[in-house]
PDB file of C-alpha atoms in Angstrom:
ATOM      1  CA  UNK F  28      16.967  11.889 208.883  1.00 44.00           C
ATOM      2  CA  UNK F  29      13.278  12.149 207.843  1.00 56.00           C
ATOM      3  CA  UNK F  30      10.564  10.650 210.040  1.00 64.00           C
ATOM      4  CA  UNK F  31       9.456   7.132 209.456  1.00 60.00           C
ATOM      5  CA  UNK F  32       6.272   7.171 207.292  1.00 53.00           C
ATOM      6  CA  UNK F  33       3.328   5.610 209.122  1.00 57.00           C
ATOM      7  CA  UNK F  34       0.902   5.404 206.193  1.00 60.00           C
ATOM      8  CA  UNK F  35       2.362   6.200 202.780  1.00 57.00           C
ATOM      9  CA  UNK F  36      -0.836   5.163 201.026  1.00 64.00           C
ATOM     10  CA  UNK F  37      -3.165   7.818 202.379  1.00 73.00           C
ATOM     11  CA  UNK F  38      -4.832   9.384 199.339  1.00 84.00           C
ATOM     12  CA  UNK F  39      -5.182  13.174 199.243  1.00 88.00           C
ATOM     13  CA  UNK F  40      -8.820  14.310 199.364  1.00 90.00           C
ATOM     14  CA  UNK F  41      -9.819  15.658 195.957  1.00 91.00           C
ATOM     15  CA  UNK F  42      -7.874  12.999 194.075  1.00 93.00           C
ATOM     16  CA  UNK F  43      -9.628  11.864 190.865  1.00 95.00           C
ATOM     17  CA  UNK F  44      -8.581   8.994 188.663  1.00 94.00           C
ATOM     18  CA  UNK F  45     -10.120   6.587 186.160  1.00 95.00           C
ATOM     19  CA  UNK F  46     -10.981   3.164 187.455  1.00 94.00           C
ATOM     20  CA  UNK F  47      -9.687  -0.070 185.967  1.00 92.00           C
ATOM     21  CA  UNK F  48     -12.692  -2.349 186.398  1.00 95.00           C
ATOM     22  CA  UNK F  49     -16.357  -2.316 185.365  1.00 97.00           C
ATOM     23  CA  UNK F  50     -18.728  -1.030 188.080  1.00 98.00           C
ATOM     24  CA  UNK F  51     -22.535  -1.387 188.105  1.00 98.00           C
ATOM     25  CA  UNK F  52     -25.194  -0.129 190.490  1.00 98.00           C
ATOM     26  CA  UNK F  53     -28.582  -1.872 190.645  1.00 98.00           C
ATOM     27  CA  UNK F  54     -31.929  -1.241 192.316  1.00 97.00           C
ATOM     28  CA  UNK F  55     -34.475  -4.085 192.521  1.00 96.00           C
ATOM     29  CA  UNK F  56     -32.696  -5.834 189.633  1.00 94.00           C
ATOM     30  CA  UNK F  57     -32.659  -2.745 187.378  1.00 97.00           C
ATOM     31  CA  UNK F  58     -29.361  -1.338 186.275  1.00 98.00           C
ATOM     32  CA  UNK F  59     -29.051   2.328 187.387  1.00 98.00           C
ATOM     33  CA  UNK F  60     -25.458   2.864 186.164  1.00 98.00           C
ATOM     34  CA  UNK F  61     -22.938   0.752 184.345  1.00 98.00           C
ATOM     35  CA  UNK F  62     -19.423   1.962 183.490  1.00 98.00           C
ATOM     36  CA  UNK F  63     -16.405   0.006 182.229  1.00 96.00           C
ATOM     37  CA  UNK F  64     -14.222   2.899 183.400  1.00 91.00           C
ATOM     38  CA  UNK F  65     -15.899   4.893 186.181  1.00 96.00           C
ATOM     39  CA  UNK F  66     -14.177   7.786 187.867  1.00 96.00           C
ATOM     40  CA  UNK F  67     -12.780   7.158 191.341  1.00 96.00           C
ATOM     41  CA  UNK F  68     -13.038  10.324 193.519  1.00 96.00           C
ATOM     42  CA  UNK F  69     -11.607  10.584 196.988  1.00 95.00           C
ATOM     43  CA  UNK F  70     -13.652  13.070 198.900  1.00 94.00           C
ATOM     44  CA  UNK F  71     -12.059  11.577 202.011  1.00 88.00           C
ATOM     45  CA  UNK F  72      -8.775   9.707 202.186  1.00 84.00           C
ATOM     46  CA  UNK F  73     -10.058   6.312 203.412  1.00 82.00           C
ATOM     47  CA  UNK F  74     -12.081   5.290 200.325  1.00 89.00           C
ATOM     48  CA  UNK F  75     -13.192   6.660 196.921  1.00 95.00           C
ATOM     49  CA  UNK F  76     -16.652   7.239 195.493  1.00 96.00           C
ATOM     50  CA  UNK F  77     -17.716   6.106 192.055  1.00 97.00           C
ATOM     51  CA  UNK F  78     -18.749   8.777 189.559  1.00 98.00           C
ATOM     52  CA  UNK F  79     -20.559   7.960 186.300  1.00 98.00           C
ATOM     53  CA  UNK F  80     -20.719  10.017 183.110  1.00 97.00           C
ATOM     54  CA  UNK F  81     -24.236  10.790 181.806  1.00 97.00           C
ATOM     55  CA  UNK F  82     -23.878   8.094 179.143  1.00 96.00           C
ATOM     56  CA  UNK F  83     -23.236   5.493 181.809  1.00 98.00           C
ATOM     57  CA  UNK F  84     -26.421   6.273 183.821  1.00 98.00           C
ATOM     58  CA  UNK F  85     -29.327   4.133 182.650  1.00 97.00           C
ATOM     59  CA  UNK F  86     -32.012   5.628 184.817  1.00 97.00           C
ATOM     60  CA  UNK F  87     -33.719   8.971 184.311  1.00 97.00           C
ATOM     61  CA  UNK F  88     -32.393  11.666 186.582  1.00 98.00           C
ATOM     62  CA  UNK F  89     -34.778  14.430 187.680  1.00 98.00           C
ATOM     63  CA  UNK F  90     -33.435  17.631 189.319  1.00 98.00           C
ATOM     64  CA  UNK F  91     -34.266  17.746 193.047  1.00 98.00           C
ATOM     65  CA  UNK F  92     -32.628  20.967 194.201  1.00 97.00           C
ATOM     66  CA  UNK F  93     -29.337  21.826 196.003  1.00 97.00           C
ATOM     67  CA  UNK F  94     -27.554  19.216 198.058  1.00 96.00           C
ATOM     68  CA  UNK F  95     -25.083  19.364 200.909  1.00 95.00           C
ATOM     69  CA  UNK F  96     -21.906  21.150 199.877  1.00 96.00           C
ATOM     70  CA  UNK F  97     -18.552  19.350 200.074  1.00 96.00           C
ATOM     71  CA  UNK F  98     -15.472  20.998 201.550  1.00 94.00           C
ATOM     72  CA  UNK F  99     -13.428  19.320 198.812  1.00 94.00           C
ATOM     73  CA  UNK F 100     -15.791  19.124 195.843  1.00 96.00           C
ATOM     74  CA  UNK F 101     -17.822  22.296 196.290  1.00 96.00           C
ATOM     75  CA  UNK F 102     -21.566  22.807 195.992  1.00 97.00           C
ATOM     76  CA  UNK F 103     -23.752  19.873 194.934  1.00 97.00           C
ATOM     77  CA  UNK F 104     -26.967  19.334 193.031  1.00 98.00           C
ATOM     78  CA  UNK F 105     -29.397  16.558 193.908  1.00 98.00           C
ATOM     79  CA  UNK F 106     -31.307  14.388 191.452  1.00 98.00           C
ATOM     80  CA  UNK F 107     -34.087  11.841 191.890  1.00 98.00           C
ATOM     81  CA  UNK F 108     -33.379   8.552 190.284  1.00 98.00           C
ATOM     82  CA  UNK F 109     -36.497   7.551 188.300  1.00 98.00           C
ATOM     83  CA  UNK F 110     -36.994   3.876 187.379  1.00 97.00           C
ATOM     84  CA  UNK F 111     -40.395   3.519 185.802  1.00 94.00           C
ATOM     85  CA  UNK F 112     -42.917   4.001 188.577  1.00 95.00           C
ATOM     86  CA  UNK F 113     -40.198   3.974 191.292  1.00 97.00           C
ATOM     87  CA  UNK F 114     -38.414   7.064 192.451  1.00 98.00           C
ATOM     88  CA  UNK F 115     -35.204   7.046 194.602  1.00 98.00           C
ATOM     89  CA  UNK F 116     -35.462  10.510 196.017  1.00 98.00           C
ATOM     90  CA  UNK F 117     -32.208  12.525 195.924  1.00 98.00           C
ATOM     91  CA  UNK F 118     -30.128   9.384 195.222  1.00 98.00           C
ATOM     92  CA  UNK F 119     -27.860  11.002 192.652  1.00 98.00           C
ATOM     93  CA  UNK F 120     -25.509  13.992 193.088  1.00 98.00           C
ATOM     94  CA  UNK F 121     -23.451  16.195 190.800  1.00 98.00           C
ATOM     95  CA  UNK F 122     -20.717  18.683 191.705  1.00 98.00           C
ATOM     96  CA  UNK F 123     -20.738  21.310 188.949  1.00 97.00           C
ATOM     97  CA  UNK F 124     -17.841  23.291 190.476  1.00 95.00           C
ATOM     98  CA  UNK F 125     -15.525  20.404 191.354  1.00 95.00           C
ATOM     99  CA  UNK F 126     -11.847  21.277 191.140  1.00 93.00           C
ATOM    100  CA  UNK F 127     -11.278  18.586 188.488  1.00 93.00           C
ATOM    101  CA  UNK F 128     -13.151  19.711 185.341  1.00 93.00           C
ATOM    102  CA  UNK F 129     -13.533  16.166 184.003  1.00 90.00           C
ATOM    103  CA  UNK F 130     -15.877  15.142 186.896  1.00 93.00           C
ATOM    104  CA  UNK F 131     -18.155  18.242 186.842  1.00 95.00           C
ATOM    105  CA  UNK F 132     -20.726  16.625 184.566  1.00 95.00           C
ATOM    106  CA  UNK F 133     -20.602  13.190 186.222  1.00 97.00           C
ATOM    107  CA  UNK F 134     -22.933  11.782 188.805  1.00 98.00           C
ATOM    108  CA  UNK F 135     -22.395   9.823 192.029  1.00 98.00           C
ATOM    109  CA  UNK F 136     -25.072   7.617 193.536  1.00 98.00           C
ATOM    110  CA  UNK F 137     -25.975   7.304 197.179  1.00 97.00           C
ATOM    111  CA  UNK F 138     -24.554   3.966 198.198  1.00 96.00           C
ATOM    112  CA  UNK F 139     -27.423   2.897 200.504  1.00 95.00           C
ATOM    113  CA  UNK F 140     -30.028   3.819 197.884  1.00 97.00           C
ATOM    114  CA  UNK F 141     -28.786   0.986 195.638  1.00 97.00           C
ATOM    115  CA  UNK F 142     -29.396  -2.584 196.785  1.00 95.00           C
ATOM    116  CA  UNK F 143     -26.524  -4.123 194.763  1.00 96.00           C
ATOM    117  CA  UNK F 144     -23.138  -2.844 193.675  1.00 96.00           C
ATOM    118  CA  UNK F 145     -20.858  -4.964 191.472  1.00 96.00           C
ATOM    119  CA  UNK F 146     -17.222  -4.696 190.507  1.00 95.00           C
ATOM    120  CA  UNK F 147     -17.073  -6.819 187.397  1.00 96.00           C
ATOM    121  CA  UNK F 148     -19.392  -9.644 188.622  1.00 95.00           C
ATOM    122  CA  UNK F 149     -18.471  -9.605 192.321  1.00 89.00           C
ATOM    123  CA  UNK F 150     -20.637  -7.886 194.909  1.00 89.00           C
ATOM    124  CA  UNK F 151     -19.063  -4.904 196.654  1.00 91.00           C
ATOM    125  CA  UNK F 152     -20.000  -4.406 200.297  1.00 85.00           C
ATOM    126  CA  UNK F 153     -20.183  -1.214 202.382  1.00 89.00           C
ATOM    127  CA  UNK F 154     -18.331   1.288 200.142  1.00 91.00           C
ATOM    128  CA  UNK F 155     -16.286   1.553 196.975  1.00 94.00           C
ATOM    129  CA  UNK F 156     -13.030  -0.394 196.744  1.00 92.00           C
ATOM    130  CA  UNK F 157      -9.718   1.434 196.521  1.00 92.00           C
ATOM    131  CA  UNK F 158      -7.180  -0.029 194.083  1.00 91.00           C
ATOM    132  CA  UNK F 159      -4.471   0.763 196.635  1.00 90.00           C
ATOM    133  CA  UNK F 160      -5.737  -1.429 199.478  1.00 92.00           C
ATOM    134  CA  UNK F 161      -4.125  -4.845 199.853  1.00 93.00           C
ATOM    135  CA  UNK F 162      -5.164  -7.650 202.247  1.00 96.00           C
ATOM    136  CA  UNK F 163      -2.859 -10.572 203.049  1.00 97.00           C
ATOM    137  CA  UNK F 164      -3.252 -13.517 205.447  1.00 98.00           C
ATOM    138  CA  UNK F 165      -0.047 -15.158 206.726  1.00 98.00           C
ATOM    139  CA  UNK F 166       0.318 -18.267 208.856  1.00 98.00           C
ATOM    140  CA  UNK F 167       2.562 -17.601 211.811  1.00 98.00           C
ATOM    141  CA  UNK F 168       4.173 -19.370 214.830  1.00 98.00           C
ATOM    142  CA  UNK F 169       4.163 -16.270 217.009  1.00 98.00           C
ATOM    143  CA  UNK F 170       2.807 -16.666 220.501  1.00 98.00           C
ATOM    144  CA  UNK F 171      -0.478 -14.871 220.976  1.00 98.00           C
ATOM    145  CA  UNK F 172      -2.013 -14.739 224.467  1.00 98.00           C
ATOM    146  CA  UNK F 173      -5.201 -12.991 225.508  1.00 98.00           C
ATOM    147  CA  UNK F 174      -5.824 -12.271 229.205  1.00 97.00           C
ATOM    148  CA  UNK F 175      -8.985 -10.761 230.672  1.00 95.00           C
ATOM    149  CA  UNK F 176      -9.049  -9.825 234.389  1.00 93.00           C
ATOM    150  CA  UNK F 177      -6.206 -12.205 235.077  1.00 93.00           C
ATOM    151  CA  UNK F 178      -7.749 -15.163 233.235  1.00 95.00           C
ATOM    152  CA  UNK F 179      -6.208 -16.580 230.086  1.00 97.00           C
ATOM    153  CA  UNK F 180      -8.983 -16.731 227.488  1.00 98.00           C
ATOM    154  CA  UNK F 181      -6.754 -17.610 224.423  1.00 98.00           C
ATOM    155  CA  UNK F 182      -3.326 -19.051 223.994  1.00 98.00           C
ATOM    156  CA  UNK F 183      -2.001 -19.923 220.515  1.00 98.00           C
ATOM    157  CA  UNK F 184       1.235 -20.541 218.640  1.00 98.00           C
ATOM    158  CA  UNK F 185      -0.512 -20.796 215.270  1.00 98.00           C
ATOM    159  CA  UNK F 186      -2.241 -17.439 214.563  1.00 98.00           C
ATOM    160  CA  UNK F 187      -3.055 -16.197 211.135  1.00 98.00           C
ATOM    161  CA  UNK F 188      -1.842 -12.595 210.733  1.00 98.00           C
ATOM    162  CA  UNK F 189      -4.073 -10.384 208.591  1.00 98.00           C
ATOM    163  CA  UNK F 190      -2.511  -7.276 207.206  1.00 97.00           C
ATOM    164  CA  UNK F 191      -4.467  -4.556 205.448  1.00 95.00           C
ATOM    165  CA  UNK F 192      -2.981  -1.393 203.911  1.00 90.00           C
ATOM    166  CA  UNK F 193      -2.937   1.414 206.445  1.00 86.00           C
ATOM    167  CA  UNK F 194      -4.189  -0.616 209.364  1.00 90.00           C
ATOM    168  CA  UNK F 195      -2.502  -2.494 212.250  1.00 92.00           C
ATOM    169  CA  UNK F 196      -2.024  -6.290 211.857  1.00 96.00           C
ATOM    170  CA  UNK F 197      -4.733  -8.437 213.343  1.00 98.00           C
ATOM    171  CA  UNK F 198      -4.080 -11.891 214.831  1.00 98.00           C
ATOM    172  CA  UNK F 199      -6.790 -14.463 214.109  1.00 98.00           C
ATOM    173  CA  UNK F 200      -6.792 -17.571 216.285  1.00 98.00           C
ATOM    174  CA  UNK F 201      -8.083 -21.144 215.841  1.00 98.00           C
ATOM    175  CA  UNK F 202     -11.153 -21.813 218.035  1.00 98.00           C
ATOM    176  CA  UNK F 203      -9.425 -24.739 219.736  1.00 98.00           C
ATOM    177  CA  UNK F 204      -6.960 -22.232 221.191  1.00 98.00           C
ATOM    178  CA  UNK F 205      -9.748 -19.959 222.498  1.00 98.00           C
ATOM    179  CA  UNK F 206     -12.106 -20.323 225.481  1.00 98.00           C
ATOM    180  CA  UNK F 207     -15.124 -20.342 223.281  1.00 97.00           C
ATOM    181  CA  UNK F 208     -17.322 -21.052 226.288  1.00 97.00           C
ATOM    182  CA  UNK F 209     -16.744 -17.486 227.441  1.00 97.00           C
ATOM    183  CA  UNK F 210     -17.983 -16.040 224.129  1.00 97.00           C
ATOM    184  CA  UNK F 211     -21.542 -15.406 223.053  1.00 97.00           C
ATOM    185  CA  UNK F 212     -22.909 -14.087 219.766  1.00 97.00           C
ATOM    186  CA  UNK F 213     -24.271 -10.547 219.555  1.00 97.00           C
ATOM    187  CA  UNK F 214     -26.284  -8.814 216.846  1.00 97.00           C
ATOM    188  CA  UNK F 215     -23.382  -6.622 215.772  1.00 96.00           C
ATOM    189  CA  UNK F 216     -22.261  -7.004 212.136  1.00 95.00           C
ATOM    190  CA  UNK F 217     -19.678  -5.082 210.141  1.00 92.00           C
ATOM    191  CA  UNK F 218     -19.138  -5.015 206.364  1.00 89.00           C
ATOM    192  CA  UNK F 219     -15.816  -4.592 204.590  1.00 92.00           C
ATOM    193  CA  UNK F 220     -15.393  -4.393 200.785  1.00 92.00           C
ATOM    194  CA  UNK F 221     -12.133  -6.299 201.074  1.00 93.00           C
ATOM    195  CA  UNK F 222     -12.822  -8.924 203.766  1.00 95.00           C
ATOM    196  CA  UNK F 223     -16.594  -9.420 203.773  1.00 92.00           C
ATOM    197  CA  UNK F 224     -19.151  -9.662 206.601  1.00 92.00           C
ATOM    198  CA  UNK F 225     -17.853  -9.991 210.145  1.00 96.00           C
ATOM    199  CA  UNK F 226     -19.998 -11.121 213.071  1.00 97.00           C
ATOM    200  CA  UNK F 227     -19.240 -10.193 216.648  1.00 98.00           C
ATOM    201  CA  UNK F 228     -19.242 -11.926 220.028  1.00 98.00           C
ATOM    202  CA  UNK F 229     -19.343 -10.678 223.612  1.00 97.00           C
ATOM    203  CA  UNK F 230     -16.768 -11.929 226.143  1.00 97.00           C
ATOM    204  CA  UNK F 231     -17.863 -12.675 229.706  1.00 96.00           C
ATOM    205  CA  UNK F 232     -15.275 -13.235 232.458  1.00 95.00           C
ATOM    206  CA  UNK F 233     -15.918 -13.148 236.184  1.00 89.00           C
ATOM    207  CA  UNK F 234     -19.406 -11.886 235.656  1.00 89.00           C
ATOM    208  CA  UNK F 235     -18.226  -8.897 233.623  1.00 89.00           C
ATOM    209  CA  UNK F 236     -19.506  -8.815 230.028  1.00 94.00           C
ATOM    210  CA  UNK F 237     -17.617  -6.950 227.333  1.00 94.00           C
ATOM    211  CA  UNK F 238     -19.801  -6.701 224.209  1.00 96.00           C
ATOM    212  CA  UNK F 239     -18.604  -6.955 220.642  1.00 97.00           C
ATOM    213  CA  UNK F 240     -14.937  -7.414 221.527  1.00 97.00           C
ATOM    214  CA  UNK F 241     -14.344 -10.530 219.370  1.00 98.00           C
ATOM    215  CA  UNK F 242     -15.147 -10.970 215.708  1.00 98.00           C
ATOM    216  CA  UNK F 243     -14.746 -13.418 212.882  1.00 98.00           C
ATOM    217  CA  UNK F 244     -15.613 -14.169 209.257  1.00 97.00           C
ATOM    218  CA  UNK F 245     -17.468 -17.363 208.458  1.00 96.00           C
ATOM    219  CA  UNK F 246     -17.473 -16.763 204.704  1.00 94.00           C
ATOM    220  CA  UNK F 247     -14.940 -14.053 203.958  1.00 95.00           C
ATOM    221  CA  UNK F 248     -14.162 -12.692 200.539  1.00 92.00           C
ATOM    222  CA  UNK F 249     -11.322 -14.189 198.556  1.00 91.00           C
ATOM    223  CA  UNK F 250      -8.585 -11.846 199.894  1.00 93.00           C
ATOM    224  CA  UNK F 251      -9.351 -12.880 203.527  1.00 96.00           C
ATOM    225  CA  UNK F 252     -10.055 -16.594 202.923  1.00 97.00           C
ATOM    226  CA  UNK F 253      -7.187 -17.503 205.224  1.00 98.00           C
ATOM    227  CA  UNK F 254      -9.111 -16.386 208.379  1.00 98.00           C
ATOM    228  CA  UNK F 255     -12.275 -18.376 207.661  1.00 98.00           C
ATOM    229  CA  UNK F 256     -13.763 -19.608 210.885  1.00 97.00           C
ATOM    230  CA  UNK F 257     -11.041 -18.019 213.095  1.00 98.00           C
ATOM    231  CA  UNK F 258     -11.628 -15.446 215.828  1.00 98.00           C
ATOM    232  CA  UNK F 259      -9.947 -12.131 216.539  1.00 98.00           C
ATOM    233  CA  UNK F 260      -9.815 -10.033 219.715  1.00 98.00           C
ATOM    234  CA  UNK F 261     -10.250  -6.255 219.743  1.00 97.00           C
ATOM    235  CA  UNK F 262      -7.988  -4.915 222.514  1.00 96.00           C
ATOM    236  CA  UNK F 263      -8.531  -1.269 221.597  1.00 95.00           C
ATOM    237  CA  UNK F 264     -12.188  -1.581 222.639  1.00 94.00           C
ATOM    238  CA  UNK F 265     -11.636  -2.418 226.264  1.00 93.00           C
ATOM    239  CA  UNK F 266      -8.743  -2.053 228.728  1.00 93.00           C
ATOM    240  CA  UNK F 267      -9.810  -5.386 230.244  1.00 93.00           C
ATOM    241  CA  UNK F 268      -8.804  -7.251 227.097  1.00 96.00           C
ATOM    242  CA  UNK F 269      -5.024  -7.684 227.120  1.00 96.00           C
ATOM    243  CA  UNK F 270      -3.532  -9.117 223.915  1.00 98.00           C
ATOM    244  CA  UNK F 271       0.163 -10.136 223.985  1.00 98.00           C
ATOM    245  CA  UNK F 272       2.219 -11.100 220.920  1.00 98.00           C
ATOM    246  CA  UNK F 273       5.490 -12.757 221.865  1.00 98.00           C
ATOM    247  CA  UNK F 274       5.090 -11.243 225.353  1.00 97.00           C
ATOM    248  CA  UNK F 275       4.494  -7.690 224.181  1.00 97.00           C
ATOM    249  CA  UNK F 276       1.120  -6.115 224.764  1.00 97.00           C
ATOM    250  CA  UNK F 277      -0.510  -4.656 221.636  1.00 96.00           C
ATOM    251  CA  UNK F 278      -3.491  -2.517 220.825  1.00 93.00           C
ATOM    252  CA  UNK F 279      -4.233  -0.797 224.109  1.00 84.00           C
ATOM    253  CA  UNK F 280      -7.188   1.678 224.208  1.00 80.00           C
TER     254      UNK F 280
END
């Protein structure tokens, strides 16, 4: 009998396919690239990169020398992105020896060099979105209990279970079921192109402070709207944080 597949949706590095939605990259309000059908290229399995044909690049590209080679895509060439008097140094790349011939003349843009990325008319956060990632939020009656150093800090029979392709389920709890007096905001923030912006909290029990072990989404993206205002514990971050679901401990470091 074959082994049970843990993640059947891992994309093989080097995979190239045409996208299905319009993607635009902007800098200071100027369109740098605009493609109804960009290329999606997986240099790594967790997320693709957008590649644009020369006709989809609105800015002038100026050769800027060799770039860092890719184990999957081969050698790279850097280009400055020129927008009038502004220059985004080395913000475009081309891989002229890529294994897929159709992408050799296309350009990818450094994500952080652009201030806005749009899929159709919705802002994309953090990195390109994969068409194979799905996010669901499900109301549940499972019993979720969080214990830290022997003290119960959360106890709920009404979690919302968030599932995301390739990742472990996460249990989001109503604040009325959580000892919010033990939590304090931190400066930590994370960005997800599927869920939105998460803000973190520290947990202090018995004089011991565990930073950034709780997070939540105040204004999540549409796919994660079901966890708006709820909080989630991160048991993999600290052995002190014990999360039990129906009596079974999950997510140990």
